[in-house]
Short mmCIF file of C-alpha atoms and ligand atoms in Angstrom, two decimals:
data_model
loop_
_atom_site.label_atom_id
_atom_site.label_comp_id
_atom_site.label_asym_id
_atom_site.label_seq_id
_atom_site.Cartn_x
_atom_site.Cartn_y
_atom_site.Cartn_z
CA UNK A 1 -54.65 -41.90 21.97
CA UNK A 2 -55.75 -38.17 22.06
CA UNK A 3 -56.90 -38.30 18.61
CA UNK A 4 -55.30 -35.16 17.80
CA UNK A 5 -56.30 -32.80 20.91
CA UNK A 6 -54.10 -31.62 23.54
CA UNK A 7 -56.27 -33.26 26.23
CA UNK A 8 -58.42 -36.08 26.83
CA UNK A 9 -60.74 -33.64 28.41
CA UNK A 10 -60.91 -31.71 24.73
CA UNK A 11 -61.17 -34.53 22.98
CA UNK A 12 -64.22 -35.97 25.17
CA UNK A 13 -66.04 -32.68 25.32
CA UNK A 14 -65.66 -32.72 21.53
CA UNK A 15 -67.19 -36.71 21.18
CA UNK A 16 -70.48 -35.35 23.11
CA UNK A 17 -72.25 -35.74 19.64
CA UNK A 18 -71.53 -39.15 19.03
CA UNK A 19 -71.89 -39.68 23.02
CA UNK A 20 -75.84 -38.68 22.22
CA UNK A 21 -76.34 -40.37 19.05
CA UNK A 22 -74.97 -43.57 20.29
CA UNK A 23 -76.73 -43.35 24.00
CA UNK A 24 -80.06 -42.66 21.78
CA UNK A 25 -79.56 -45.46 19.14
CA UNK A 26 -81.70 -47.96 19.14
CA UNK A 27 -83.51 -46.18 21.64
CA UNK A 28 -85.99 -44.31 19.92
CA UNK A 29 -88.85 -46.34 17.47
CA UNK A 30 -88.05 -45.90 13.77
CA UNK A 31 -91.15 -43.75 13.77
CA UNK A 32 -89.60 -41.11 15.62
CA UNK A 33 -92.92 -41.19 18.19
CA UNK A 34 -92.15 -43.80 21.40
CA UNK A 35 -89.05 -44.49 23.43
CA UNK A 36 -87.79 -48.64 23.85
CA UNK A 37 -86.06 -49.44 26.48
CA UNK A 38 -85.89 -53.47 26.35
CA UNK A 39 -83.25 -53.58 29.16
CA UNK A 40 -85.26 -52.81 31.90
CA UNK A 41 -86.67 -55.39 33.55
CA UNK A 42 -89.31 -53.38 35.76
CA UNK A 43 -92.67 -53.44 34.51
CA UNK A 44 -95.25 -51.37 33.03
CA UNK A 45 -96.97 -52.38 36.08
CA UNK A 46 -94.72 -52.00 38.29
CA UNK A 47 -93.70 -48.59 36.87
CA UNK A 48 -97.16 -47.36 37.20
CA UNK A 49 -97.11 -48.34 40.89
CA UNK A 50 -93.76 -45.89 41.70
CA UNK A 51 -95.07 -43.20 43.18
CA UNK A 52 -91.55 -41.44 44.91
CA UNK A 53 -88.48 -41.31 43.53
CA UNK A 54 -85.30 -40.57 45.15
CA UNK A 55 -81.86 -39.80 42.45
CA UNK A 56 -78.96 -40.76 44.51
CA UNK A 57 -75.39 -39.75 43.28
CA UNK A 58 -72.17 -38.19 43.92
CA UNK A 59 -70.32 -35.22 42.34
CA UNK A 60 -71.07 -34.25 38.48
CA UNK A 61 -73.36 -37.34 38.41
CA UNK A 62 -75.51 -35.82 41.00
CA UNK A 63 -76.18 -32.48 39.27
CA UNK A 64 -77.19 -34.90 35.98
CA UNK A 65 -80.00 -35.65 38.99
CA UNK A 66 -81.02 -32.36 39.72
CA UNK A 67 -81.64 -32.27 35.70
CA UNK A 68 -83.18 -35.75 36.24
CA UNK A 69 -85.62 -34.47 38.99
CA UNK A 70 -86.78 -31.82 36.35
CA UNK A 71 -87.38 -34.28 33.64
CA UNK A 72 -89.40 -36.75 36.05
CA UNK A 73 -91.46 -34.12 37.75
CA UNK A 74 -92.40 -32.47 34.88
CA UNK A 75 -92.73 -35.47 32.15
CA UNK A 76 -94.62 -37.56 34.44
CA UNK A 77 -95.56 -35.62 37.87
CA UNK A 78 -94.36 -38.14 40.51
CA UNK A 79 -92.37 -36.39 43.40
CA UNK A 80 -88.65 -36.81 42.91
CA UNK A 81 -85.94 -36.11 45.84
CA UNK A 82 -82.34 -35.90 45.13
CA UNK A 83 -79.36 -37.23 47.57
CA UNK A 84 -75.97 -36.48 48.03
CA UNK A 85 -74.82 -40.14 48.17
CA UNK A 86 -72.49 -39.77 51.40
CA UNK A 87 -75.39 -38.56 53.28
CA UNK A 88 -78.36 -40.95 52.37
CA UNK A 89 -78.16 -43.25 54.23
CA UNK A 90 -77.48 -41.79 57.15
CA UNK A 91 -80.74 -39.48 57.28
CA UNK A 92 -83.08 -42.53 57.31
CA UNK A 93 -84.50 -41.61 54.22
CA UNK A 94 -88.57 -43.18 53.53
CA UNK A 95 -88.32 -46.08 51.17
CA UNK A 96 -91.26 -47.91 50.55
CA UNK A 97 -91.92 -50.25 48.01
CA UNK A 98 -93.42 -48.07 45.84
CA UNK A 99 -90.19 -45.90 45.96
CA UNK A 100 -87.92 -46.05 42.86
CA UNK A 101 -84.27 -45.16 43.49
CA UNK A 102 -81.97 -44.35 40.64
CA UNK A 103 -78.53 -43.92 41.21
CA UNK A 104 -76.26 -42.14 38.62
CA UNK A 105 -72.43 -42.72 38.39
CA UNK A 106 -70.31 -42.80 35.52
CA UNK A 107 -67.75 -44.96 36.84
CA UNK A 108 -70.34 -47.91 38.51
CA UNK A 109 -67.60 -48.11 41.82
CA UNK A 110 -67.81 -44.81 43.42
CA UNK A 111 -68.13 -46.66 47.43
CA UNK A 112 -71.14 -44.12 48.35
CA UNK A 113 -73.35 -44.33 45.09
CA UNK A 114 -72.70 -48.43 45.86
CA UNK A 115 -73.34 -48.11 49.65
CA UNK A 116 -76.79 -46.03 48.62
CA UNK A 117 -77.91 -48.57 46.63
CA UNK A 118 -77.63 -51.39 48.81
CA UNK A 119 -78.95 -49.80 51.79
CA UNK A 120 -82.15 -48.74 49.29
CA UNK A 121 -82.65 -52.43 48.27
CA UNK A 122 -82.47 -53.72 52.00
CA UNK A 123 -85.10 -51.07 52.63
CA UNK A 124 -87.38 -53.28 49.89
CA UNK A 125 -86.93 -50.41 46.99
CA UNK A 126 -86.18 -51.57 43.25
CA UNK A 127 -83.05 -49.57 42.65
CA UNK A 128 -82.34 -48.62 38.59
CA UNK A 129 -78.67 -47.45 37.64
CA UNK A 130 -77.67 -45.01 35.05
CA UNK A 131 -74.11 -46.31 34.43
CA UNK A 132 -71.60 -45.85 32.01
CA UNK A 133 -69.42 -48.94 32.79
CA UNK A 134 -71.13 -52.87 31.70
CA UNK A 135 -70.07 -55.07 34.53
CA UNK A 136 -69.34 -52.37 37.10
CA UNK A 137 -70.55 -53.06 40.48
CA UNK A 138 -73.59 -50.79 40.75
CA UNK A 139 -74.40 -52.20 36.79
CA UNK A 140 -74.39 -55.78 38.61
CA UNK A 141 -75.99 -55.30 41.10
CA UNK A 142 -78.52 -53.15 40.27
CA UNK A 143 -82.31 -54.60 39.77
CA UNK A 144 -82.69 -52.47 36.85
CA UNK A 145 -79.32 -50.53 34.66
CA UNK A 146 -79.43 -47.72 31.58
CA UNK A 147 -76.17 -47.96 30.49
CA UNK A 148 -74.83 -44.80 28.59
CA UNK A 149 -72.70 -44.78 25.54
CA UNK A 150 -70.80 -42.10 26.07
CA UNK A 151 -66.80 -44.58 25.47
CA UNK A 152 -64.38 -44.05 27.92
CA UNK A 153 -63.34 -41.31 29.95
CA UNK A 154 -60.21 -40.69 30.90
CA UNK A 155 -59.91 -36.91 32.20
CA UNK A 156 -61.13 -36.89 36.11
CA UNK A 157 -63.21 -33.95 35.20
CA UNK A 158 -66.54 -35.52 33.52
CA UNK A 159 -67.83 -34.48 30.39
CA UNK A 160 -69.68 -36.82 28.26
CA UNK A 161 -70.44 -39.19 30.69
CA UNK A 162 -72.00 -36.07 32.32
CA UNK A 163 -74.11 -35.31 29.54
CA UNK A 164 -75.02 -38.80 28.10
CA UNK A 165 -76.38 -39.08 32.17
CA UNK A 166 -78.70 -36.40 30.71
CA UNK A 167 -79.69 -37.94 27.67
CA UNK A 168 -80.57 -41.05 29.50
CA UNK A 169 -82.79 -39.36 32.03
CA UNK A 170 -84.59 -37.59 29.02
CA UNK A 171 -85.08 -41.02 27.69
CA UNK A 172 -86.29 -42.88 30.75
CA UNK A 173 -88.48 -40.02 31.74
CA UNK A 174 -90.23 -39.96 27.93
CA UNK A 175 -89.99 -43.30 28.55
CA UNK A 176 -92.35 -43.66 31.69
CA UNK A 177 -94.59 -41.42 30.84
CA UNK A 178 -95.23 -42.83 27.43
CA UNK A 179 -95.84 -45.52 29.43
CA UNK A 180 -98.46 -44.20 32.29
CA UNK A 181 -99.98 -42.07 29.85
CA UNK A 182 -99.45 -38.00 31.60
CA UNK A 183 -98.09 -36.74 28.47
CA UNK A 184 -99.83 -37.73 25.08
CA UNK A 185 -98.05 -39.28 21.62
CA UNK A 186 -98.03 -35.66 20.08
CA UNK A 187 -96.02 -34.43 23.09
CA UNK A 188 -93.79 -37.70 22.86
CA UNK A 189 -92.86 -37.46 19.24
CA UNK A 190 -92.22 -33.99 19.68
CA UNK A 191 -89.62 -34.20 22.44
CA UNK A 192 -88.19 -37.18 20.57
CA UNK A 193 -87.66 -35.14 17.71
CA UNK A 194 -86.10 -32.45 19.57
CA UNK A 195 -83.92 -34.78 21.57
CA UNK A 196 -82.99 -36.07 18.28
CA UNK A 197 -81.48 -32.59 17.02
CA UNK A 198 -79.47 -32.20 19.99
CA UNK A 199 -76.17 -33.75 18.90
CA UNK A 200 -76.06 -31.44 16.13
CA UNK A 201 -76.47 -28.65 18.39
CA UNK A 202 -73.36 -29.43 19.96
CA UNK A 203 -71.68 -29.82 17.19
CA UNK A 204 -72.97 -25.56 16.02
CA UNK A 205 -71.69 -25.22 19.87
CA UNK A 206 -68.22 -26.70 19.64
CA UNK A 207 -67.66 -24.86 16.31
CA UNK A 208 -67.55 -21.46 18.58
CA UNK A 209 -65.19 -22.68 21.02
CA UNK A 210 -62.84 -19.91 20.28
CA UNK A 211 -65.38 -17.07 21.95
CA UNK A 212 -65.22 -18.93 24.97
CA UNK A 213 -61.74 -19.49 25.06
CA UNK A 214 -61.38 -15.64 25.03
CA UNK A 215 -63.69 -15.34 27.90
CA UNK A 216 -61.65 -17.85 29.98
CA UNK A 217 -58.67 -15.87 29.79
CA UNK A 218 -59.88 -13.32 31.39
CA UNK A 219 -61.73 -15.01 34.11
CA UNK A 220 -58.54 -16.87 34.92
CA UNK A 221 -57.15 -13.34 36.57
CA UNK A 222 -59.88 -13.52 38.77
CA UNK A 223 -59.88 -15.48 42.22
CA UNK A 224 -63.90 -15.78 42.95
CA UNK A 225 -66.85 -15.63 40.62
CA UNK A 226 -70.72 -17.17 40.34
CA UNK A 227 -72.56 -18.67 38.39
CA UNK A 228 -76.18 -18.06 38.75
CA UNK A 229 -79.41 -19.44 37.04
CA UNK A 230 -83.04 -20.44 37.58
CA UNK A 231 -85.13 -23.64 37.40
CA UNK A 232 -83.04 -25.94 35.45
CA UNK A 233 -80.39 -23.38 34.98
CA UNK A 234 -79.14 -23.65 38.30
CA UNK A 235 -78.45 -27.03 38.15
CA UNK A 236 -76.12 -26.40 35.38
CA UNK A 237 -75.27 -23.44 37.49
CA UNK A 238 -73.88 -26.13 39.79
CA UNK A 239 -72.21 -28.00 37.25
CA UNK A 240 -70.44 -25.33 35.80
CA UNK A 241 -68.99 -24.42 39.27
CA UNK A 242 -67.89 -27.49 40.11
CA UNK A 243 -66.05 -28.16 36.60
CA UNK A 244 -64.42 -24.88 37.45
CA UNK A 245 -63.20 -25.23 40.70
CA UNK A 246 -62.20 -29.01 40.05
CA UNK A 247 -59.57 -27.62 36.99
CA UNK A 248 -58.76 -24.29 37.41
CA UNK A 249 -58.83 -23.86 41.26
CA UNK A 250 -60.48 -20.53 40.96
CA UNK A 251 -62.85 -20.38 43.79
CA UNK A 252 -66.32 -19.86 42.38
CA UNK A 253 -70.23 -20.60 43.86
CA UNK A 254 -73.25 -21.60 41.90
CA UNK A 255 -76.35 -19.93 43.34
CA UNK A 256 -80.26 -19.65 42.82
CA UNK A 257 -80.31 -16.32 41.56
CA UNK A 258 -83.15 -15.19 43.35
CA UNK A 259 -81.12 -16.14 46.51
CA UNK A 260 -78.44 -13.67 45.80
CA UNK A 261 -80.02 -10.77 47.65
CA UNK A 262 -79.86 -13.35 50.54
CA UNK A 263 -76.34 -12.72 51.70
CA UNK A 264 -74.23 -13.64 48.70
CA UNK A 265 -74.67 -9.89 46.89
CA UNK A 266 -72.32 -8.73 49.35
CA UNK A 267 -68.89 -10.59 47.68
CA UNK A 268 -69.67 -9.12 44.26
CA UNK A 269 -67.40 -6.39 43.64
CA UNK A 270 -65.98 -4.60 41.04
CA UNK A 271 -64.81 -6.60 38.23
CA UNK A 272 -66.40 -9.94 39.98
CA UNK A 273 -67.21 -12.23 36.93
CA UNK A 274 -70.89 -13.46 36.92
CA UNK A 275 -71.99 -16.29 34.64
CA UNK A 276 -75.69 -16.32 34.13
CA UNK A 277 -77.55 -18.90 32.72
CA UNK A 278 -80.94 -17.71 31.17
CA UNK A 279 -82.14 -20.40 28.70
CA UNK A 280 -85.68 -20.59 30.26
CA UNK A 281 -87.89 -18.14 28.57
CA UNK A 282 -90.88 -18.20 31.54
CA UNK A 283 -87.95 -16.94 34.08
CA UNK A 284 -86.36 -14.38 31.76
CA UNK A 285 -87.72 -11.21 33.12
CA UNK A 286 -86.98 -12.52 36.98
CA UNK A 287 -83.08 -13.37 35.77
CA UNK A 288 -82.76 -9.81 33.83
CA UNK A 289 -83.70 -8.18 37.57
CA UNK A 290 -81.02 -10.84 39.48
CA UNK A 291 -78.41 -9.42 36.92
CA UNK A 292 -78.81 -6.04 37.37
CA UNK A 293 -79.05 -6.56 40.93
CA UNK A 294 -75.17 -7.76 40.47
CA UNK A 295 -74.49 -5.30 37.37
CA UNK A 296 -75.53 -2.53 40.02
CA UNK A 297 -72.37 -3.81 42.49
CA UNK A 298 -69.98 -3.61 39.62
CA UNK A 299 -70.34 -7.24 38.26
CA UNK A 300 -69.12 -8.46 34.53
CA UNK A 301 -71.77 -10.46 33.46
CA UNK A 302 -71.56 -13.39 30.57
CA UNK A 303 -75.20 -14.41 29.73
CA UNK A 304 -75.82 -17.69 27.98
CA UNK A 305 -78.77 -17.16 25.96
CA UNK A 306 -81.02 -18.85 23.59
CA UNK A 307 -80.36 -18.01 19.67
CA UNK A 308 -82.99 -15.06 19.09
CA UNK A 309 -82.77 -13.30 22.37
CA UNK A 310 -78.70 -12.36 21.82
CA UNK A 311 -80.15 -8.76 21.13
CA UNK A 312 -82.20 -8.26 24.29
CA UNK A 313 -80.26 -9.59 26.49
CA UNK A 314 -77.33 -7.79 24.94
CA UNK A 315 -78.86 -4.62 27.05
CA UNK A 316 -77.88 -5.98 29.83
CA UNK A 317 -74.92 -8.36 30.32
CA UNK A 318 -71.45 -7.15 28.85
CA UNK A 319 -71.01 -10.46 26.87
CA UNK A 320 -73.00 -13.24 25.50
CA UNK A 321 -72.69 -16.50 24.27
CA UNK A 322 -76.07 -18.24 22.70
CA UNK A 323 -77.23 -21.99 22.17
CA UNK A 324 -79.37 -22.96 19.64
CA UNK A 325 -83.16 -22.99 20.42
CA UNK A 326 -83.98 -26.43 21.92
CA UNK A 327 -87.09 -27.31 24.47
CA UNK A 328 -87.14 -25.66 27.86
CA UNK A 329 -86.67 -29.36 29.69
CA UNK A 330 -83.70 -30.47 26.98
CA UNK A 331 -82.09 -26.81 27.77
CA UNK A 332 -78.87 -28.38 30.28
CA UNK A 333 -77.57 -30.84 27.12
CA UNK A 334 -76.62 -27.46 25.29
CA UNK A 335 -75.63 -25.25 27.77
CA UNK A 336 -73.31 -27.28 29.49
CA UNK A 337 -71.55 -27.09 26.58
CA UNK A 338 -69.79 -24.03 27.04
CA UNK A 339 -69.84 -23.77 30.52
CA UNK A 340 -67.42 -27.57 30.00
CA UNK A 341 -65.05 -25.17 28.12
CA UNK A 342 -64.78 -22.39 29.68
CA UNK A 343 -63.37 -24.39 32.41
CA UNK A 344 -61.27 -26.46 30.14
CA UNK A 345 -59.78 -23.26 28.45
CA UNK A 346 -59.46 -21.30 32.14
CA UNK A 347 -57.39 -24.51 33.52
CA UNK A 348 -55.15 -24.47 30.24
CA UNK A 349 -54.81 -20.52 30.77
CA UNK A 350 -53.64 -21.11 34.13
CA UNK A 351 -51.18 -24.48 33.01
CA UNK A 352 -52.90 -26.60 35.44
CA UNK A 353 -52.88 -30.51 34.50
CA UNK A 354 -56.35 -30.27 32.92
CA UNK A 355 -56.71 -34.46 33.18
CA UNK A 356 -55.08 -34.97 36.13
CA UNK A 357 -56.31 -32.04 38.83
CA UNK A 358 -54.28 -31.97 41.81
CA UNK A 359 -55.80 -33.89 44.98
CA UNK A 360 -58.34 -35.91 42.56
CA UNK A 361 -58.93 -39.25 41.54
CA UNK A 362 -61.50 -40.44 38.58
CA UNK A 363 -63.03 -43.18 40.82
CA UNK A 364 -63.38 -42.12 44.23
CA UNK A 365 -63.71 -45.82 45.78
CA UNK A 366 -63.13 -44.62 50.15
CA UNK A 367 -66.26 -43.09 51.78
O1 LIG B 1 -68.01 -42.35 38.67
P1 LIG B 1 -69.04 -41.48 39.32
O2 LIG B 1 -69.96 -40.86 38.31
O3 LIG B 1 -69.81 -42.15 40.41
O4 LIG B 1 -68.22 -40.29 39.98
C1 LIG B 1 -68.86 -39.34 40.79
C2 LIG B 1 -67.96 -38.15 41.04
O5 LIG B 1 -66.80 -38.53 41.73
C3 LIG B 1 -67.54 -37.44 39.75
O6 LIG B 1 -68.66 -37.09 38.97
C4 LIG B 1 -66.73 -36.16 40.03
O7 LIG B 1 -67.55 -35.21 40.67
C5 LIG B 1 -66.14 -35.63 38.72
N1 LIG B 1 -64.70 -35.70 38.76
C6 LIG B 1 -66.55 -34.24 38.39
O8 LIG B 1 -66.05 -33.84 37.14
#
């Protein structure tokens, strides 16, 4: 039932590939150059009438939102909020009926992501799930539902449904703005075909698993460390904490890395392990300062770079791990990547239960 790997958690970090190529089938026009989503039932019309969004979710699914929130805001420039799904309802958030909510969960029951939805349709919004489960009860009752192909998953600690969450914001987003017109065909065809190459990537990713491996050993020692990026990079910043913590138990914080300098600087000591994300190119000077800024304390830095800069950026982490050149926006389907195994590899280092992480369940279902 493992197909061969030691974990279901290996095994579904290693099915990310086909997760993307089957959560893109169909998906994409023969032509390459415009995105089809028949399922959704909302409009053109109606789509070109949104004019907030709010991404609603709990947990892994709600750091596939912060990516989300990127994607909208920058593919088709309507403001996008993102909610902690436990505390949404509860702040009185403004829904109109222009407002579009999209709630993200892999599992379609998790009682908050369900209790947010319902509360945004008695408010008068149209509320579109990204779901991974037909027939779950956000998928029913949803007005509008992306369901992602990502298969089962079994380990509590989400990988591919993570990810696939990703592609289908990528897709939606091309999606809407194909459809309201703020980005023209050219710009369409040539995300699509970048989107397109991503499974691939993975796969170039996955065949280096070993480096990382070698890198989770020797964070496993360690009790605390951070991950720190910019832009999109701190969302996976978050993600790649939260994997962490949830599997290995090593107490670790995802930060803004220009917020460092803030307070946080103080707890990096000798030896503290710092991951740094630095996959977008605009904020690579302003990242290269954060670093030092923790170098300077005594840090050990890991920087996850894009191919091509390995031998800049060499000068000034002690170790580096690269991802194939993709687009800025597409960035967090690749470098999640090894930030999933590091974790993976840290909690087998430390003989945790990788699946089955103590005081966890895979579908949270209380509030
Ligand atoms: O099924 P859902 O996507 O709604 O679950 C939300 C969270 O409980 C879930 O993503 C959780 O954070 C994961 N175990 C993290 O790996």
């Amino acid at each position: 039932e493992k197909g061969g790997y030691d974990h279901f958690m290996l095994k579904e970090i290693h099915e990310q590939p086909k997760a993307y190529r089957d959560t893109m089938r169909g998906r994409i026009s023969e032509d390459g150059r415009s995105v089809q989503l028949p399922e959704l039932k909302i409009t053109p019309e109606q789509l070109k009438k949104i004019n907030r969004v709010h991404i609603v979710a709990c947990g892994t699914a709600l750091h596939a939102g912060l990516v989300g929130k990127n994607v909208i805001e920058s593919l088709v420039r309507v403001p996008v909020e993102t909610d902690v799904a436990s505390e949404y309802r509860y702040r009185s958030p403004i829904i109109t009926p222009e407002t579009l909510v999209i709630v993200v969960s892999q599992s379609g029951e998790t009682a908050d992501t369900l209790a947010a939805l319902r509360e945004a349709q008695r408010c008068g919004a149209r509320v579109l799930a990204i779901t991974n489960v037909v027939g779950s009860s956000v998928a029913r009752e949803a007005d509008d539902v992306i369901i992602t192909l990502a298969g089962p998953e079994i380990a509590v600690a989400s990988t591919k449904a993570y990810s696939s969450q990703l592609i289908a914001f990528f897709l939606f987003g091309t999606y809407w703005a194909q459809t309201v017109g703020s980005q023209d065909e050219e710009n369409v065809a040539y995300l699509l075909a970048a989107m397109q190459s991503l499974p691939e990537q993975v796969e170039h990713i996955l065949a280096q698993a070993e480096t990382i491996k070698s890198v989770a050993e020797s964070i496993s020692h360690h009790s605390s460390l951070f991950f720190i990026g910019r832009g999109i990079d701190y969302a996976i910043a978050m993600e790649g904490s939260l994997k962490l913590k949830e599997i290995s138990y090593i107490h670790s914080e995802a930060y803004a890395a220009g917020e460092l300098k803030h307070g946080t600087l103080a707890l990096i000591e000798e030896g503290t392990p710092v991951i740094a994300l630095l996959t977008q190119e605009d904020l690579y000077e302003k990242m290269i300062s954060n670093i030092k800024e923790t170098k300077a304390r005594g840090a050990n830095v890991l920087g996850i770079v894009n191919e091509g800069n390995e031998v800049e950026v060499a000068k000034s982490v002690d170790r580096h791990f690269a991802i194939p050149r993709t687009l800025p926006l597409l960035t967090p389907a690749l470098s999640v990547i090894p930030l999933q195994l590091l974790s993976y590899y840290a909690s087998l280092a430390l003989r945790h239960d990788v699946d089955k992480p103590r005081n966890l369940a895979k579908s949270v279902t209380v509030e």
